[in-house]
Coordinates of C-alpha atoms in Angstrom, one line a residue:
M187 CA 0.0 0.0 0.0
E188 CA 1.4 3.3 -1.0
T189 CA 2.3 5.7 1.8
T190 CA 3.8 9.2 1.6
L191 CA 6.5 10.6 3.9
R192 CA 8.0 14.1 3.8
G193 CA 11.5 15.2 4.7
V194 CA 13.6 18.1 3.4
G195 CA 14.5 17.9 -0.3
V196 CA 18.0 19.1 -0.8
S197 CA 19.1 17.9 -4.2
H198 CA 16.8 17.9 -7.3
G199 CA 15.7 14.8 -9.3
V200 CA 13.6 11.7 -9.0
A201 CA 14.9 8.3 -7.9
I202 CA 12.8 5.1 -7.9
G203 CA 14.3 1.8 -6.5
E204 CA 14.8 -0.7 -3.8
V205 CA 16.0 0.4 -0.5
R206 CA 19.5 -0.5 0.9
H207 CA 20.6 0.5 4.3
M208 CA 24.0 2.0 5.3
G209 CA 26.3 -0.5 7.0
T210 CA 27.6 0.6 10.4
A211 CA 30.6 -0.4 12.4
V212 CA 30.3 -1.7 16.0
L213 CA 30.1 1.6 17.8
E214 CA 31.0 0.7 21.4
P215 CA 33.9 -1.8 22.0
P216 CA 33.9 -3.8 25.2
A217 CA 35.6 -2.2 28.3
K218 CA 38.3 -4.3 29.6
Q219 CA 41.6 -3.7 31.4
I220 CA 45.0 -4.5 29.9
P221 CA 48.3 -5.2 31.9
A222 CA 50.6 -2.3 32.2
E223 CA 53.3 -4.0 30.0
E224 CA 50.8 -4.0 27.1
A225 CA 50.2 -0.3 27.1
E226 CA 53.0 0.6 24.7
R227 CA 51.8 -2.0 22.2
E228 CA 48.3 -0.7 22.4
Q229 CA 49.3 2.9 22.0
G230 CA 51.2 1.8 18.8
R231 CA 48.0 0.1 17.5
A232 CA 46.0 3.2 18.1
R233 CA 48.5 5.4 16.2
Q234 CA 48.6 2.9 13.3
A235 CA 44.8 2.9 13.1
V236 CA 44.6 6.7 13.2
E237 CA 47.2 7.1 10.5
A238 CA 45.5 4.5 8.4
V239 CA 42.1 6.2 8.6
A240 CA 43.6 9.6 7.9
A241 CA 45.4 8.2 4.8
D242 CA 42.1 6.6 3.7
L243 CA 40.2 9.8 4.1
I244 CA 42.9 11.7 2.1
A245 CA 42.8 9.1 -0.6
R246 CA 39.0 9.3 -0.9
G247 CA 39.3 13.0 -1.1
N248 CA 41.9 12.8 -4.0
L249 CA 39.5 10.5 -5.8
A250 CA 36.5 12.7 -5.3
G251 CA 38.2 16.0 -6.0
G252 CA 36.5 19.4 -5.7
E253 CA 34.7 20.6 -2.6
A254 CA 34.5 16.9 -1.3
Q255 CA 38.3 16.8 -1.2
H256 CA 38.6 19.8 1.1
V257 CA 35.9 18.3 3.5
L258 CA 37.7 15.0 3.7
E259 CA 41.1 16.5 4.2
A260 CA 39.6 18.4 7.2
Q261 CA 38.3 15.2 8.5
A262 CA 41.7 13.6 8.3
M263 CA 43.2 16.5 10.3
M264 CA 40.4 15.7 12.9
A265 CA 41.6 12.2 13.1
Q266 CA 45.2 13.2 13.8
D267 CA 44.3 15.9 16.3
P268 CA 47.2 15.9 18.8
E269 CA 45.0 16.6 21.8
L270 CA 42.7 13.7 21.0
M271 CA 45.7 11.4 20.5
A272 CA 47.2 12.6 23.8
D273 CA 44.0 11.7 25.5
V274 CA 43.9 8.3 23.8
D275 CA 47.6 7.6 25.1
R276 CA 46.6 8.6 28.6
R277 CA 43.6 6.3 28.7
I278 CA 45.7 3.4 27.5
A279 CA 48.4 4.1 30.0
V280 CA 45.8 3.5 32.8
G281 CA 44.5 0.3 31.4
S282 CA 42.2 0.8 28.5
T283 CA 42.5 -1.1 25.2
A284 CA 43.3 1.0 22.1
E285 CA 39.8 0.7 20.8
R286 CA 38.1 1.6 24.1
A287 CA 40.5 4.5 24.6
V288 CA 39.7 5.9 21.2
Y289 CA 36.0 5.5 21.7
D290 CA 36.1 7.2 25.2
A291 CA 38.4 10.0 24.0
F292 CA 36.2 10.9 21.1
A293 CA 33.1 10.6 23.4
S294 CA 34.7 13.1 25.8
Y295 CA 35.4 15.6 23.0
R296 CA 32.0 15.1 21.6
A297 CA 30.5 15.9 25.1
L298 CA 32.4 19.1 25.1
L299 CA 30.9 20.2 21.9
A300 CA 27.5 19.3 23.1
N301 CA 27.9 21.3 26.2
A302 CA 28.9 24.3 24.0
G303 CA 25.3 24.3 22.7
E304 CA 26.1 22.1 19.7
Y305 CA 27.3 25.1 17.6
L306 CA 29.7 22.7 16.1
A307 CA 27.1 20.0 15.3
G308 CA 28.3 19.6 11.8
R309 CA 31.7 18.7 13.0
V310 CA 30.1 16.4 15.7
A311 CA 28.7 14.2 12.8
D312 CA 32.1 14.2 11.2
L313 CA 33.7 13.3 14.5
D314 CA 31.5 10.4 15.0
D315 CA 32.4 9.0 11.6
V316 CA 36.1 9.4 12.2
R317 CA 35.6 7.6 15.5
N318 CA 33.7 4.7 13.9
R319 CA 36.3 4.2 11.3
I320 CA 39.2 4.1 13.7
V321 CA 37.3 1.7 16.1
A322 CA 36.3 -0.5 13.2
R323 CA 39.9 -0.8 12.0
L324 CA 41.0 -1.7 15.6
L325 CA 38.3 -4.3 16.0
G326 CA 38.8 -5.8 12.5
V327 CA 35.1 -5.3 11.5
P328 CA 33.8 -3.7 8.2
M329 CA 34.2 0.0 7.9
P330 CA 31.0 2.0 7.9
G331 CA 30.0 2.7 4.4
V332 CA 27.6 2.2 1.5
P333 CA 26.4 -1.4 0.9
D334 CA 27.8 -3.7 -1.8
S335 CA 25.2 -4.1 -4.6
D336 CA 25.4 -5.0 -8.3
E337 CA 22.0 -3.4 -8.9
P338 CA 21.0 0.3 -8.5
Y339 CA 19.3 1.3 -5.2
V340 CA 18.0 4.0 -3.0
L341 CA 20.4 4.5 0.0
I342 CA 18.9 5.1 3.5
A343 CA 21.1 6.0 6.5
R344 CA 20.8 7.8 9.9
D345 CA 23.2 10.3 8.4
L346 CA 25.8 10.3 5.7
A347 CA 29.4 11.4 6.5
P348 CA 31.3 13.2 3.9
A349 CA 33.6 10.2 3.3
D350 CA 30.6 8.2 2.2
T351 CA 28.8 11.0 0.2
A352 CA 31.9 12.0 -1.6
L353 CA 32.4 8.6 -3.3
L354 CA 28.8 7.6 -4.0
D355 CA 28.5 6.0 -7.4
P356 CA 25.6 7.8 -9.2
T357 CA 25.3 4.8 -11.5
L358 CA 24.4 2.6 -8.4
V359 CA 23.1 5.0 -5.9
L360 CA 19.9 6.4 -7.4
G361 CA 19.3 8.7 -4.5
F362 CA 19.6 8.8 -0.7
V363 CA 17.5 9.6 2.3
T364 CA 18.8 10.3 5.7
E365 CA 17.0 10.6 9.1
E366 CA 19.1 13.5 10.3
G367 CA 21.0 16.4 8.6
G368 CA 19.7 19.7 7.2
P369 CA 19.5 21.6 3.9
T370 CA 23.0 23.1 4.5
S371 CA 24.8 20.1 5.9
H372 CA 27.9 18.7 4.3
S373 CA 26.0 15.8 2.9
A374 CA 23.3 18.0 1.3
I375 CA 26.0 20.3 -0.3
L376 CA 27.9 17.3 -1.6
A377 CA 24.7 15.6 -2.9
R378 CA 23.9 18.7 -5.0
A379 CA 27.5 18.7 -6.3
L380 CA 27.1 15.0 -7.3
G381 CA 23.7 15.6 -8.9
V382 CA 22.2 12.8 -6.7
P383 CA 18.5 13.3 -5.6
A384 CA 18.5 13.5 -1.8
V385 CA 16.1 14.0 1.0
V386 CA 17.3 14.7 4.6
A387 CA 15.7 15.2 8.0
L388 CA 13.1 12.4 7.6
P389 CA 12.5 10.7 11.1
G390 CA 11.8 7.1 10.8
A391 CA 13.4 6.6 7.4
G392 CA 15.6 3.8 9.0
E393 CA 12.4 1.8 9.6
I394 CA 11.7 1.3 5.9
A395 CA 12.5 -2.4 5.3
E396 CA 15.5 -3.5 3.2
G397 CA 14.3 -4.1 -0.4
T398 CA 11.2 -2.0 -0.2
V399 CA 10.6 0.0 -3.4
V400 CA 10.5 3.8 -2.8
A401 CA 10.2 6.8 -5.0
V402 CA 12.2 9.9 -3.9
D403 CA 11.5 13.4 -5.1
G404 CA 14.6 15.4 -4.1
S405 CA 12.8 18.7 -5.0
T406 CA 9.8 18.4 -2.8
G407 CA 11.2 16.2 -0.1
E408 CA 8.5 13.6 -0.6
I409 CA 9.1 9.8 -0.3
F410 CA 6.5 7.5 -1.6
V411 CA 6.8 4.0 -0.1
E412 CA 5.7 1.2 -2.3
P413 CA 4.4 3.7 -5.0
S414 CA 1.7 2.6 -7.3
Q415 CA 2.3 2.2 -11.0
E416 CA 0.4 5.4 -11.6
K417 CA 2.6 7.3 -9.2
R418 CA 5.8 5.9 -10.6
A419 CA 4.6 6.8 -14.1
E420 CA 3.7 10.3 -13.1
M421 CA 7.0 10.9 -11.4
E422 CA 9.0 9.4 -14.3
S423 CA 7.0 11.6 -16.7
A424 CA 7.8 14.7 -14.7
A425 CA 11.5 13.8 -14.5
A426 CA 11.7 13.3 -18.3
A427 CA 10.0 16.7 -18.9
R428 CA 12.4 18.3 -16.5
R429 CA 15.4 16.7 -18.3
A430 CA 14.1 17.9 -21.7
A431 CA 13.7 21.4 -20.3
L432 CA 17.2 21.4 -19.0
S433 CA 18.7 20.4 -22.4
A434 CA 16.6 22.9 -24.3
T435 CA 17.6 25.9 -22.3
T436 CA 21.2 27.3 -22.8
G437 CA 23.0 30.6 -22.5
P438 CA 23.0 33.3 -19.8
G439 CA 20.4 33.3 -17.1
A440 CA 17.3 35.4 -17.9
T441 CA 13.6 35.5 -17.4
S442 CA 11.4 34.8 -20.4
D443 CA 11.1 38.5 -21.1
G444 CA 14.8 39.1 -21.2
H445 CA 15.6 40.3 -17.7
K446 CA 19.1 39.1 -17.0
V447 CA 20.0 37.2 -13.9
P448 CA 23.6 36.0 -14.1
L449 CA 23.9 32.4 -12.9
L450 CA 27.2 31.9 -11.1
A451 CA 28.9 28.9 -9.4
N452 CA 30.0 28.3 -5.8
V453 CA 33.5 26.8 -5.8
G454 CA 36.0 25.8 -3.2
G455 CA 39.0 25.8 -5.5
P456 CA 40.5 25.0 -8.9
A457 CA 39.1 21.4 -8.7
D458 CA 35.5 22.7 -8.9
V459 CA 36.0 24.8 -12.0
P460 CA 35.4 22.1 -14.6
A461 CA 32.0 21.3 -13.3
A462 CA 31.1 25.0 -13.2
L463 CA 32.2 25.5 -16.8
E464 CA 30.3 22.5 -18.0
A465 CA 27.1 23.8 -16.4
G466 CA 27.6 27.1 -18.2
A467 CA 28.3 29.2 -15.2
E468 CA 28.7 32.9 -16.1
G469 CA 31.4 33.3 -13.4
V470 CA 31.9 32.5 -9.7
G471 CA 29.6 34.0 -7.1
L472 CA 31.3 32.5 -4.1
F473 CA 34.9 31.4 -4.1
R474 CA 35.3 29.8 -0.6
T475 CA 39.0 30.4 0.1
E476 CA 38.9 28.8 3.6
F477 CA 39.4 25.3 2.1
L478 CA 42.9 26.4 1.1
F479 CA 43.6 27.4 4.7
L480 CA 42.2 24.1 6.1
D481 CA 45.0 22.2 4.6
D482 CA 47.1 23.1 7.7
S483 CA 45.3 24.4 10.8
K484 CA 48.6 25.4 12.4
Q485 CA 49.6 28.1 9.9
A486 CA 48.3 30.2 7.0
P487 CA 49.3 29.1 3.5
S488 CA 52.1 31.1 1.9
E489 CA 51.4 34.0 -0.4
E490 CA 52.8 32.0 -3.3
K491 CA 50.5 29.1 -2.7
Q492 CA 47.5 31.4 -2.4
V493 CA 48.5 33.2 -5.7
A494 CA 48.6 29.9 -7.5
A495 CA 45.2 28.7 -6.3
Y496 CA 43.5 32.0 -6.9
R497 CA 45.0 32.5 -10.4
A498 CA 43.8 29.0 -11.5
V499 CA 40.2 30.0 -10.8
L500 CA 40.5 33.5 -12.2
E501 CA 42.0 32.3 -15.5
A502 CA 39.1 29.9 -16.1
F503 CA 36.6 32.9 -16.5
P504 CA 38.0 35.4 -18.9
E505 CA 35.7 38.4 -19.1
G506 CA 33.6 36.8 -16.4
R507 CA 33.0 37.8 -12.8
V508 CA 34.7 36.0 -9.9
V509 CA 33.6 36.9 -6.3
V510 CA 36.1 35.8 -3.7
R511 CA 35.2 35.5 -0.1
V512 CA 38.2 36.2 2.2
L513 CA 38.9 33.7 4.8
D514 CA 35.8 32.7 6.8
A515 CA 37.3 31.0 9.8
G516 CA 35.7 30.1 13.2
A517 CA 32.6 28.2 14.3
D518 CA 32.7 24.9 12.4
K519 CA 35.9 25.8 10.6
P520 CA 38.4 26.5 13.4
L521 CA 42.0 27.2 12.7
D522 CA 44.6 26.9 15.5
F523 CA 46.6 30.0 14.4
L524 CA 43.5 32.2 14.0
T525 CA 40.4 31.3 16.1
P526 CA 40.1 31.2 19.9
A527 CA 39.9 27.6 21.3
D528 CA 37.8 28.3 24.3
E529 CA 34.8 30.3 23.1
P530 CA 31.5 29.2 24.7
N531 CA 29.5 29.9 21.5
P532 CA 31.9 29.9 18.5
A533 CA 29.2 30.8 15.9
L534 CA 28.4 33.9 17.9
G535 CA 32.0 34.8 18.6
V536 CA 35.3 35.8 16.8
R537 CA 34.6 34.4 13.4
G538 CA 34.8 35.6 9.8
L539 CA 35.9 39.2 9.4
R540 CA 36.3 39.6 13.1
S541 CA 39.0 37.0 13.1
L542 CA 40.8 38.7 10.2
L543 CA 40.6 42.2 11.8
D544 CA 42.2 40.6 14.9
H545 CA 44.9 39.2 12.7
P546 CA 45.6 41.9 10.1
D547 CA 48.7 40.1 8.8
V548 CA 46.6 37.2 7.6
L549 CA 44.1 39.4 5.8
R550 CA 46.9 41.6 4.3
T551 CA 48.6 38.5 2.9
Q552 CA 45.4 37.2 1.4
L553 CA 44.5 40.5 -0.2
T554 CA 48.1 40.9 -1.6
A555 CA 47.9 37.4 -3.0
L556 CA 44.6 38.2 -4.7
S557 CA 46.1 41.4 -6.1
K558 CA 49.0 39.5 -7.7
A559 CA 46.8 36.7 -8.9
V560 CA 44.6 39.0 -11.0
E561 CA 47.5 40.9 -12.6
G562 CA 47.1 40.9 -16.5
L563 CA 43.9 38.8 -16.5
P564 CA 40.7 40.1 -18.2
V565 CA 38.5 39.0 -15.3
Y566 CA 36.2 41.1 -13.1
L567 CA 37.5 40.4 -9.6
E568 CA 35.3 41.2 -6.6
V569 CA 36.3 40.6 -3.0
M570 CA 33.9 40.3 -0.1
A571 CA 34.1 40.0 3.6
P572 CA 32.1 37.4 5.6
M573 CA 30.2 38.2 8.8
V574 CA 29.8 41.9 8.3
A575 CA 27.7 43.4 11.1
D576 CA 27.6 47.1 10.5
R577 CA 29.2 50.1 8.6
A578 CA 32.3 50.0 10.7
D579 CA 33.0 46.4 9.7
A580 CA 32.5 47.3 6.0
K581 CA 34.8 50.4 6.3
A582 CA 37.5 48.4 8.0
F583 CA 37.4 45.8 5.2
A584 CA 37.4 48.3 2.5
D585 CA 40.3 50.2 4.0
A586 CA 42.3 46.9 4.3
C587 CA 41.6 46.3 0.5
R588 CA 42.8 49.7 -0.5
E589 CA 45.9 49.5 1.7
A590 CA 46.8 46.2 0.0
G591 CA 46.6 47.9 -3.4
L592 CA 43.8 45.6 -4.6
Q593 CA 42.3 46.6 -7.8
A594 CA 38.8 45.1 -7.4
K595 CA 35.3 45.8 -6.2
F596 CA 34.9 45.5 -2.4
G597 CA 31.7 43.9 -1.0
A598 CA 30.1 42.7 2.1
M599 CA 28.2 39.5 2.9
V600 CA 24.8 39.8 4.5
E601 CA 24.7 36.9 7.0
I602 CA 23.7 38.8 10.2
P603 CA 20.3 40.3 10.4
S604 CA 21.8 43.7 11.4
A605 CA 23.5 43.9 8.0
A606 CA 20.2 43.4 6.2
L607 CA 18.4 45.9 8.4
R608 CA 21.2 48.6 7.9
A609 CA 22.2 47.6 4.3
R610 CA 22.1 51.2 3.0
S611 CA 24.5 52.3 5.6
I612 CA 26.9 49.4 4.8
L613 CA 26.7 50.2 1.1
Q614 CA 28.2 53.7 1.8
E615 CA 31.5 51.8 2.3
V616 CA 31.3 48.9 -0.2
E617 CA 30.2 48.4 -3.8
F618 CA 28.0 45.3 -3.6
L619 CA 26.2 42.9 -1.2
S620 CA 26.0 39.1 -1.3
L621 CA 23.5 37.3 0.8
G622 CA 24.7 34.1 2.5
T623 CA 21.2 32.7 3.2
N624 CA 22.5 29.7 5.2
D625 CA 24.0 31.8 7.9
L626 CA 21.4 34.5 7.6
A627 CA 18.7 31.9 8.4
Q628 CA 20.8 30.5 11.3
Y629 CA 21.1 33.9 13.0
T630 CA 17.6 35.0 12.2
F631 CA 15.9 32.1 13.7
A632 CA 18.5 31.1 16.4
A633 CA 18.6 27.6 14.6
D634 CA 21.9 25.9 14.1
R635 CA 22.3 25.1 10.4
Q636 CA 23.7 21.6 11.1
V637 CA 21.0 20.4 13.5
G638 CA 18.2 18.4 11.8
A639 CA 15.8 19.0 14.7
V640 CA 15.5 22.7 13.8
S641 CA 15.6 22.2 10.0
R642 CA 12.1 23.8 9.7
L643 CA 13.6 27.1 10.7
Q644 CA 16.5 26.6 8.2
D645 CA 14.1 26.5 5.3
P646 CA 15.0 29.5 3.1
W647 CA 11.3 29.8 2.2
Q648 CA 10.6 31.3 5.7
P649 CA 8.8 34.6 5.0
A650 CA 11.0 36.4 7.7
L651 CA 14.1 35.4 5.7
L652 CA 12.6 36.7 2.5
D653 CA 11.8 40.0 4.2
L654 CA 15.5 40.4 5.0
V655 CA 16.4 39.5 1.4
A656 CA 14.0 42.1 0.2
L657 CA 15.4 44.8 2.5
S658 CA 18.9 44.1 1.3
A659 CA 17.9 44.1 -2.5
E660 CA 15.9 47.3 -2.0
A661 CA 18.8 49.0 -0.4
A662 CA 21.2 48.0 -3.2
R663 CA 18.7 49.2 -5.8
A664 CA 18.4 52.6 -4.0
E665 CA 22.2 53.0 -4.0
G666 CA 22.6 51.8 -7.6
K667 CA 24.6 48.7 -6.5
S668 CA 24.3 44.9 -6.9
C669 CA 22.9 42.4 -4.4
G670 CA 23.4 38.7 -5.1
V671 CA 22.6 35.5 -3.2
C672 CA 25.3 32.9 -2.8
G673 CA 23.7 30.8 -0.3
E674 CA 22.0 27.4 -0.9
A675 CA 18.6 29.1 -1.4
A676 CA 19.8 30.1 -5.0
A677 CA 19.9 26.4 -5.9
D678 CA 16.1 26.0 -5.6
P679 CA 14.7 26.8 -9.0
L680 CA 11.3 28.0 -7.7
L681 CA 13.0 30.1 -5.0
A682 CA 15.4 31.5 -7.6
C683 CA 12.3 33.0 -9.3
V684 CA 11.1 34.5 -6.0
L685 CA 14.6 35.8 -5.3
T686 CA 14.7 37.5 -8.7
G687 CA 11.3 39.0 -8.0
L688 CA 12.6 40.4 -4.7
G689 CA 15.2 42.3 -6.6
V690 CA 18.3 40.1 -6.3
T691 CA 20.6 40.8 -9.2
S692 CA 22.6 37.5 -9.5
L693 CA 22.3 33.9 -8.1
S694 CA 25.2 31.7 -7.3
M695 CA 24.9 27.9 -6.5
G696 CA 26.6 24.5 -6.8
A697 CA 27.3 23.8 -10.4
A698 CA 24.8 20.9 -10.6
S699 CA 21.9 23.2 -9.9
I700 CA 22.6 25.8 -12.6
P701 CA 20.8 24.0 -15.4
Y702 CA 17.7 23.6 -13.3
V703 CA 17.6 27.3 -12.3
R704 CA 18.3 28.5 -15.8
A705 CA 15.4 26.4 -17.3
T706 CA 12.9 27.5 -14.6
L707 CA 13.8 31.2 -14.8
A708 CA 13.4 31.0 -18.6
K709 CA 9.8 30.1 -18.3
H710 CA 8.6 33.1 -16.3
T711 CA 8.6 36.8 -16.8
L712 CA 10.0 39.3 -14.3
A713 CA 6.4 40.5 -13.4
Q714 CA 5.4 36.9 -12.6
C715 CA 8.5 36.5 -10.4
E716 CA 7.7 39.7 -8.6
R717 CA 4.0 38.5 -8.0
A718 CA 5.3 35.3 -6.7
A719 CA 7.7 37.0 -4.4
S720 CA 4.9 39.2 -3.0
A721 CA 2.7 36.1 -2.5
A722 CA 5.6 34.3 -0.6
R723 CA 6.2 37.2 1.7
A724 CA 2.4 37.6 2.5
S725 CA 2.5 34.0 3.8
D726 CA 2.9 32.9 7.5
S727 CA 5.1 29.8 7.0
A728 CA 7.6 28.4 4.7
E729 CA 5.3 25.8 3.3
E730 CA 2.5 28.4 2.7
A731 CA 5.1 30.6 1.0
R732 CA 6.3 27.8 -1.3
V733 CA 2.7 26.9 -2.2
A734 CA 1.7 30.6 -2.8
A735 CA 4.7 31.2 -5.1
Q736 CA 4.0 28.0 -7.0
A737 CA 0.4 29.0 -7.6
V738 CA 1.5 32.3 -9.0
L739 CA 4.1 30.8 -11.3
S740 CA 1.9 28.0 -12.5
G741 CA -0.9 30.5 -13.3
E742 CA -3.4 29.1 -10.9

């Protein structure tokens, strides 16, 4: 009998197939005491397991490339964290086995994060995965990971760690569903990069029996268990129509009446450029430079290394626009040389531009590297600061750019509600705004972007969030300046129309989403987008806003 479940759709497309569940490692090893003379041997076993897991994560990253590579390299650094290893050694010295010491040391660190209010919830999920991999190696049991199957399937898991998501084979994994996670979690972002339909935050998904046929709609978040032949035909027909529309629409982003909306790509480095070019990106709307810094949490990369990485991306878009975000460290991206280690609420502390203003040498080196990287290139470079709170922040950043001799436009990210509310003031110091809707939602609703339990408040369709977008766009229009969106909201084709109607001047997203957004924009006029935006803002919930906008755009 067909039943319908609803989670959060995070990656477009339809998948129909049998369920396979994610394999898991034994999570808790037995507690037993070892003789003192075995401690040194056990410490050696623990170190070997840690190094093997770190090497495996790095190898997976090298295979995956792109943004996934940076995420996995960060996970490898987590595995080798010296404080964690010192704790493991201490526990073994007082009688724990290697596997139990690893389990307990990671549990202790996990508890510290939880007591900090779970502001590092995204890293907690990664930490659990690293722990499971090390313990599994020590116990000699299978690693957690995707199941072996010769036939395509829909994968169901409690959550998917980056190491698993990065190497999903799209020819076998038709789509995936997770019980936890949110629309801006690592898994969701990597799913969009892979082009695999995905639904997250679906409680009870793990109870769907192995082998059950399900139909997954990664756009709506709907899961149909044991779908009827009529439902399967309906979804397959809709998916075929969507593919046809994608292939028929090419060129720059625009509404059906010719209103231009440049479609840009979010990238983490040179490895992400080929996919962006293949998707027809008109430039880069968000170059996340922090991945370059995460290679070594102890020190900043040299100026020469930065110049090479920046130039590789800039060269790929001659005559195009490349928007670079300077280092956004802190919260779930801590760096030992830059961010405080003892903040009670890191997401509300010294992160983003605040960290850089506290370490002007790091900012100066990055701006100088960008200045050298763009020399002689016919590209439109724009550089923006993360976590700008007010005009003083914007001025400090613009002054630093000028002092470094940077020939580029300077901009500010709108991620804090105060920046949206005072956007005209900020635009007295900078030349453009870029809305980071992921963090803007987090700070607007006091809802951690990595916690599935509050994913309702992370929904970018929330009318309050649309109000802040409208305020920013209206301020930019009044000042004759641009206001783009580089958060994950831009990857939703329907929402892209609403954002255009709100006055947003460009949209930046993962490369896999660009064709969907291009095709949807091309079907509607600017006036329709504006009416849809008004209808969405007049609603009282995210779901009502989505339905209202859809009704306008479908002519109902």
